[in-house]
Amino acid sequence: MVPPNGGTPPLRTAHFLNPTATSVQDIQTPSPIFATPSSSKKEITPVEVRFRGRPFQQKNWKTWLDKLQPQHESTWKKAEIYDAILTSIYDIKSDGDLRDVSRDQCLHFPWGEATITLEDMMVLGGYSVLGESKNLTKAYREACTFKYGRTQPPTYSAWMNQFMGSGSSIKHKAFLVLWLSKYFFPLVLRGFSPHCSSSICRDANCSCSKNKLGTVTLWAPFHLVQLWAWERFGTLCPKPNPINCGELRSARWHKLGKLKVDNVRDAIDYVGECFQWHPYAAVAKSEGVLARCCRASELVGVDDCIEQYLPHRVAMQVGLDQDIPGYFTRCNETPEVAWGNYNRPIIDEKLYIPPRLVQSDVTDRYSKWWRETMLASGLGKEGR
């Protein structure tokens, strides 16, 4: 074992995520579509990308939330949507340069590989990694038809004016309908985290396609990718806000503007020593939730799109050690099969929960393999 940035590793037992490569045939070579973000190496395509996944703050939204929270907080927690609802009040200012750099599904650097994980979605977005398959789009349309006698949804402002100050018996349902429609509809929702992660992967593939010309509008929550980058690249983020008792992690970035960096792509390439692999080590998580974040699976998202989730390629981001990743056998014949793969019971598996202060390392063969891979692709340097 060797530390990712060099040095002498401590004597300890290593812990990896499966599948790891056991032979040359098992080695999973990084896909060339997810190239390093270096501006000198990356092909520039004539694509204008518009990020529409993070809605603007709705006027009086926090006021309505504060009125309903005392009565319905226990219901939100039972449904595992409490954190996601509270996260909606934070105003995350867009860092266009950083989002543009981070819209590759998986980033390859001279010093390693990184991507957004289900743990990131859970901590930064407040989304649950658990859940059952539910089609809520039909319910939303029926709610609009019931109140307005039409299938065309009303504006958000009209909806709030109708229900916010009323004594209607369905005002809580109306609140949830607005929250869901503004952030998720029209979608097929299963677990919030796998859905959002899948949509990010899908839109990343779409925006990076060499066949795309003109303007591409992305509806995935790429503001979470921006927060992911801010959490890890300390030299590229504004000074975070202090978190008060009861506030969520996203409160660190509420209303903060971006830093002025001359070339974000070049800066990211050379911050390996400053990269925070596991910034939320102290955040408490149940064993079942942690297991979902660490297990390779299929994610089902918008319009039943299916994307691979491969945390074994970035094991250090969940506090474990990194070996050469092996192939993950696809289970994507249908959305139902893919969801069954993600939602399969966690049995006959051992889960190691690393101590909070232990630093993850990489195997010697991974270090050599990654260096050779980067050199072969022209993205690395001799002696790094």
Short mmCIF file of C-alpha atoms in Angstrom, two decimals, residues 111-355:
data_model
loop_
_atom_site.label_atom_id
_atom_site.label_comp_id
_atom_site.label_asym_id
_atom_site.label_seq_id
_atom_site.Cartn_x
_atom_site.Cartn_y
_atom_site.Cartn_z
CA TRP A 111 -3.28 11.92 -9.54
CA GLY A 112 -6.41 9.74 -9.60
CA GLU A 113 -10.06 9.27 -10.48
CA ALA A 114 -13.05 10.93 -8.80
CA THR A 115 -16.82 11.17 -9.20
CA ILE A 116 -19.99 12.00 -7.30
CA THR A 117 -21.34 9.14 -5.14
CA LEU A 118 -24.62 8.30 -3.45
CA GLU A 119 -23.07 9.50 -0.21
CA ASP A 120 -22.61 12.93 -1.80
CA MET A 121 -26.24 12.97 -2.92
CA MET A 122 -27.37 12.01 0.57
CA VAL A 123 -25.20 14.49 2.50
CA LEU A 124 -25.33 17.48 0.11
CA GLY A 125 -28.83 17.04 -1.31
CA GLY A 126 -30.53 15.44 1.67
CA TYR A 127 -31.85 12.65 -0.57
CA SER A 128 -32.57 9.17 0.73
CA VAL A 129 -30.77 6.18 -0.78
CA LEU A 130 -33.68 3.97 0.26
CA GLY A 131 -37.18 3.76 -1.18
CA GLU A 132 -39.71 1.82 -3.19
CA SER A 133 -40.68 2.17 -6.84
CA LYS A 134 -43.35 4.86 -7.16
CA ASN A 135 -44.76 6.71 -10.16
CA LEU A 136 -45.71 10.11 -8.76
CA THR A 137 -46.07 11.94 -12.08
CA LYS A 138 -49.63 10.69 -12.49
CA ALA A 139 -50.49 11.76 -8.96
CA TYR A 140 -49.18 15.26 -9.60
CA ARG A 141 -51.19 15.66 -12.80
CA GLU A 142 -54.30 14.38 -11.06
CA ALA A 143 -53.78 16.91 -8.26
CA CYS A 144 -53.60 19.76 -10.78
CA THR A 145 -56.69 18.52 -12.61
CA PHE A 146 -58.58 18.10 -9.35
CA LYS A 147 -58.05 21.71 -8.28
CA TYR A 148 -58.00 23.56 -11.56
CA GLY A 149 -60.04 21.32 -13.84
CA ARG A 150 -57.24 21.14 -16.42
CA THR A 151 -54.15 19.09 -17.15
CA GLN A 152 -51.94 22.15 -17.63
CA PRO A 153 -50.17 22.77 -14.28
CA PRO A 154 -50.58 26.24 -12.76
CA THR A 155 -47.62 28.50 -12.10
CA TYR A 156 -45.77 28.10 -8.82
CA SER A 157 -46.86 31.55 -7.67
CA ALA A 158 -50.52 30.82 -8.39
CA TRP A 159 -50.27 27.54 -6.53
CA MET A 160 -48.74 29.19 -3.46
CA ASN A 161 -51.28 32.02 -3.50
CA GLN A 162 -54.07 29.44 -3.55
CA PHE A 163 -52.88 27.29 -0.66
CA MET A 164 -50.26 29.04 1.48
CA GLY A 165 -52.55 31.20 3.60
CA SER A 166 -55.66 29.08 3.29
CA GLY A 167 -57.25 26.78 5.83
CA SER A 168 -57.62 24.05 3.24
CA SER A 169 -57.41 20.49 4.51
CA ILE A 170 -55.08 19.62 1.64
CA LYS A 171 -52.61 22.49 2.06
CA HIS A 172 -49.89 20.09 3.25
CA LYS A 173 -50.42 17.94 0.18
CA ALA A 174 -50.31 21.09 -1.94
CA PHE A 175 -47.00 22.02 -0.30
CA LEU A 176 -45.53 18.61 -1.14
CA VAL A 177 -46.87 18.80 -4.69
CA LEU A 178 -45.12 22.15 -5.19
CA TRP A 179 -41.88 20.85 -3.66
CA LEU A 180 -41.92 17.74 -5.84
CA SER A 181 -42.93 19.55 -9.02
CA LYS A 182 -40.32 22.28 -8.63
CA TYR A 183 -37.42 19.94 -7.96
CA PHE A 184 -38.34 16.56 -9.44
CA PHE A 185 -41.36 16.45 -11.77
CA PRO A 186 -42.13 15.16 -14.31
CA LEU A 187 -40.07 12.19 -13.10
CA VAL A 188 -40.33 8.58 -12.11
CA LEU A 189 -39.19 8.52 -8.50
CA ARG A 190 -37.76 5.56 -6.72
CA GLY A 191 -35.11 6.48 -4.21
CA PHE A 192 -34.20 10.16 -4.50
CA SER A 193 -30.43 9.61 -4.43
CA PRO A 194 -30.26 6.91 -7.13
CA HIS A 195 -32.68 8.89 -9.30
CA CYS A 196 -30.65 12.10 -9.07
CA SER A 197 -27.33 10.31 -9.55
CA SER A 198 -28.65 8.55 -12.62
CA SER A 199 -29.89 11.81 -14.15
CA ILE A 200 -26.50 13.44 -13.55
CA CYS A 201 -24.75 10.53 -15.30
CA ARG A 202 -27.22 10.65 -18.20
CA ASP A 203 -26.89 14.40 -18.71
CA ALA A 204 -23.10 14.18 -18.37
CA ASN A 205 -23.04 11.63 -21.18
CA CYS A 206 -25.35 13.84 -23.24
CA SER A 207 -23.32 17.02 -22.79
CA CYS A 208 -20.02 15.28 -23.54
CA SER A 209 -21.25 13.59 -26.71
CA LYS A 210 -19.22 14.55 -29.76
CA ASN A 211 -22.41 14.36 -31.83
CA LYS A 212 -24.05 17.21 -29.92
CA LEU A 213 -24.02 20.64 -31.55
CA GLY A 214 -25.68 23.92 -30.68
CA THR A 215 -27.36 24.25 -27.28
CA VAL A 216 -27.79 21.47 -24.73
CA THR A 217 -30.10 22.02 -21.75
CA LEU A 218 -29.33 19.86 -18.71
CA TRP A 219 -32.05 19.27 -16.11
CA ALA A 220 -30.03 17.11 -13.73
CA PRO A 221 -29.13 18.69 -10.35
CA PHE A 222 -25.62 19.78 -11.36
CA HIS A 223 -25.53 22.23 -8.46
CA LEU A 224 -24.80 19.15 -6.35
CA VAL A 225 -21.77 18.42 -8.53
CA GLN A 226 -20.65 22.00 -7.88
CA LEU A 227 -21.04 21.46 -4.13
CA TRP A 228 -19.16 18.16 -4.48
CA ALA A 229 -16.26 20.06 -6.05
CA TRP A 230 -16.35 22.81 -3.43
CA GLU A 231 -16.23 20.23 -0.64
CA ARG A 232 -13.14 18.59 -2.13
CA PHE A 233 -11.12 21.31 -3.86
CA GLY A 234 -10.37 23.67 -0.99
CA THR A 235 -8.38 26.05 -3.20
CA LEU A 236 -11.30 26.56 -5.61
CA CYS A 237 -14.14 27.24 -3.19
CA PRO A 238 -15.26 30.29 -1.22
CA LYS A 239 -14.82 30.30 2.55
CA PRO A 240 -17.71 28.17 3.85
CA ASN A 241 -20.29 29.41 6.32
CA PRO A 242 -20.21 27.97 9.83
CA ILE A 243 -22.94 25.36 10.35
CA ASN A 244 -25.34 26.00 13.21
CA CYS A 245 -26.91 23.20 15.22
CA GLY A 246 -29.61 21.47 13.17
CA GLU A 247 -28.48 22.87 9.81
CA LEU A 248 -27.61 20.65 6.87
CA ARG A 249 -24.27 20.40 5.10
CA SER A 250 -25.46 22.55 2.18
CA ALA A 251 -25.80 25.49 4.57
CA ARG A 252 -22.01 25.85 4.30
CA TRP A 253 -22.47 27.24 0.78
CA HIS A 254 -25.68 29.28 1.20
CA LYS A 255 -25.51 32.51 -0.86
CA LEU A 256 -21.74 32.28 -1.41
CA GLY A 257 -20.21 33.47 -4.68
CA LYS A 258 -17.50 31.69 -6.62
CA LEU A 259 -13.79 32.41 -6.40
CA LYS A 260 -12.05 34.07 -9.31
CA VAL A 261 -9.73 31.49 -10.87
CA ASP A 262 -7.98 32.21 -14.17
CA ASN A 263 -8.19 28.64 -15.50
CA VAL A 264 -10.29 26.23 -13.47
CA ARG A 265 -9.41 23.25 -15.65
CA ASP A 266 -5.68 23.66 -15.22
CA ALA A 267 -6.05 24.40 -11.50
CA ILE A 268 -7.99 21.16 -10.89
CA ASP A 269 -5.34 19.07 -12.65
CA TYR A 270 -2.69 19.94 -10.07
CA VAL A 271 -4.45 19.94 -6.70
CA GLY A 272 -4.06 16.26 -5.92
CA GLU A 273 -2.37 16.89 -2.59
CA CYS A 274 -5.22 19.20 -1.52
CA PHE A 275 -8.06 16.94 -2.69
CA GLN A 276 -10.35 15.94 0.19
CA TRP A 277 -11.21 12.30 -0.44
CA HIS A 278 -13.75 11.87 2.36
CA PRO A 279 -14.89 15.25 3.72
CA TYR A 280 -17.98 13.87 5.51
CA ALA A 281 -16.23 11.15 7.53
CA ALA A 282 -17.80 12.54 10.70
CA VAL A 283 -21.37 12.47 9.31
CA ALA A 284 -23.29 9.65 11.00
CA LYS A 285 -24.84 7.07 8.66
CA SER A 286 -26.61 3.78 9.33
CA GLU A 287 -24.98 0.55 8.19
CA GLY A 288 -27.71 -0.12 5.62
CA VAL A 289 -27.36 3.34 4.09
CA LEU A 290 -23.56 3.10 4.02
CA ALA A 291 -23.76 -0.29 2.32
CA ARG A 292 -25.92 1.19 -0.47
CA CYS A 293 -23.34 3.92 -1.00
CA CYS A 294 -20.51 1.37 -1.25
CA ARG A 295 -22.11 -1.30 -3.45
CA ALA A 296 -21.80 -1.35 -7.25
CA SER A 297 -25.26 -1.36 -8.80
CA GLU A 298 -27.60 0.03 -11.45
CA LEU A 299 -29.33 3.40 -11.02
CA VAL A 300 -32.73 4.09 -12.60
CA GLY A 301 -33.68 7.69 -13.26
CA VAL A 302 -35.68 10.02 -15.45
CA ASP A 303 -37.60 8.33 -18.28
CA ASP A 304 -36.25 5.02 -16.95
CA CYS A 305 -32.69 5.82 -17.99
CA ILE A 306 -30.24 3.33 -16.48
CA GLU A 307 -26.68 4.18 -15.47
CA GLN A 308 -23.96 2.21 -13.73
CA TYR A 309 -22.94 3.13 -10.20
CA LEU A 310 -19.32 2.06 -9.63
CA PRO A 311 -18.04 3.19 -6.22
CA HIS A 312 -15.27 0.56 -6.31
CA ARG A 313 -13.50 2.85 -8.79
CA VAL A 314 -13.37 5.65 -6.19
CA ALA A 315 -13.21 3.68 -2.93
CA MET A 316 -11.22 6.38 -1.13
CA GLN A 317 -14.23 8.68 -1.43
CA VAL A 318 -16.09 6.42 1.01
CA GLY A 319 -13.12 6.01 3.33
CA LEU A 320 -11.76 2.71 2.01
CA ASP A 321 -8.60 1.72 0.15
CA GLN A 322 -8.24 1.60 -3.64
CA ASP A 323 -7.20 -1.37 -5.75
CA ILE A 324 -7.46 -1.83 -9.52
CA PRO A 325 -11.23 -1.93 -10.24
CA GLY A 326 -12.67 -5.02 -11.87
CA TYR A 327 -15.66 -5.33 -14.21
CA PHE A 328 -19.19 -4.99 -12.88
CA THR A 329 -21.69 -7.28 -14.60
CA ARG A 330 -24.60 -5.24 -15.96
CA CYS A 331 -28.19 -5.90 -14.85
CA ASN A 332 -29.93 -3.41 -17.12
CA GLU A 333 -32.26 -5.48 -19.28
CA THR A 334 -35.27 -3.46 -18.07
CA PRO A 335 -35.77 -0.66 -15.54
CA GLU A 336 -37.46 -3.18 -13.23
CA VAL A 337 -34.47 -5.52 -13.36
CA ALA A 338 -32.08 -2.61 -12.81
CA TRP A 339 -34.08 -1.34 -9.84
CA GLY A 340 -34.20 -4.85 -8.40
CA ASN A 341 -30.42 -4.97 -8.66
CA TYR A 342 -30.07 -1.70 -6.75
CA ASN A 343 -32.70 -2.61 -4.16
CA ARG A 344 -31.56 -6.19 -3.54
CA PRO A 345 -31.25 -7.16 0.13
CA ILE A 346 -27.91 -6.66 1.82
CA ILE A 347 -27.12 -10.21 2.95
CA ASP A 348 -24.05 -12.44 2.98
CA GLU A 349 -21.85 -9.36 2.72
CA LYS A 350 -19.32 -7.93 5.15
CA LEU A 351 -19.31 -4.20 5.74
CA TYR A 352 -16.22 -2.51 7.13
CA ILE A 353 -16.77 0.93 8.63
CA PRO A 354 -13.43 2.77 8.69
CA PRO A 355 -12.36 4.92 11.65
#
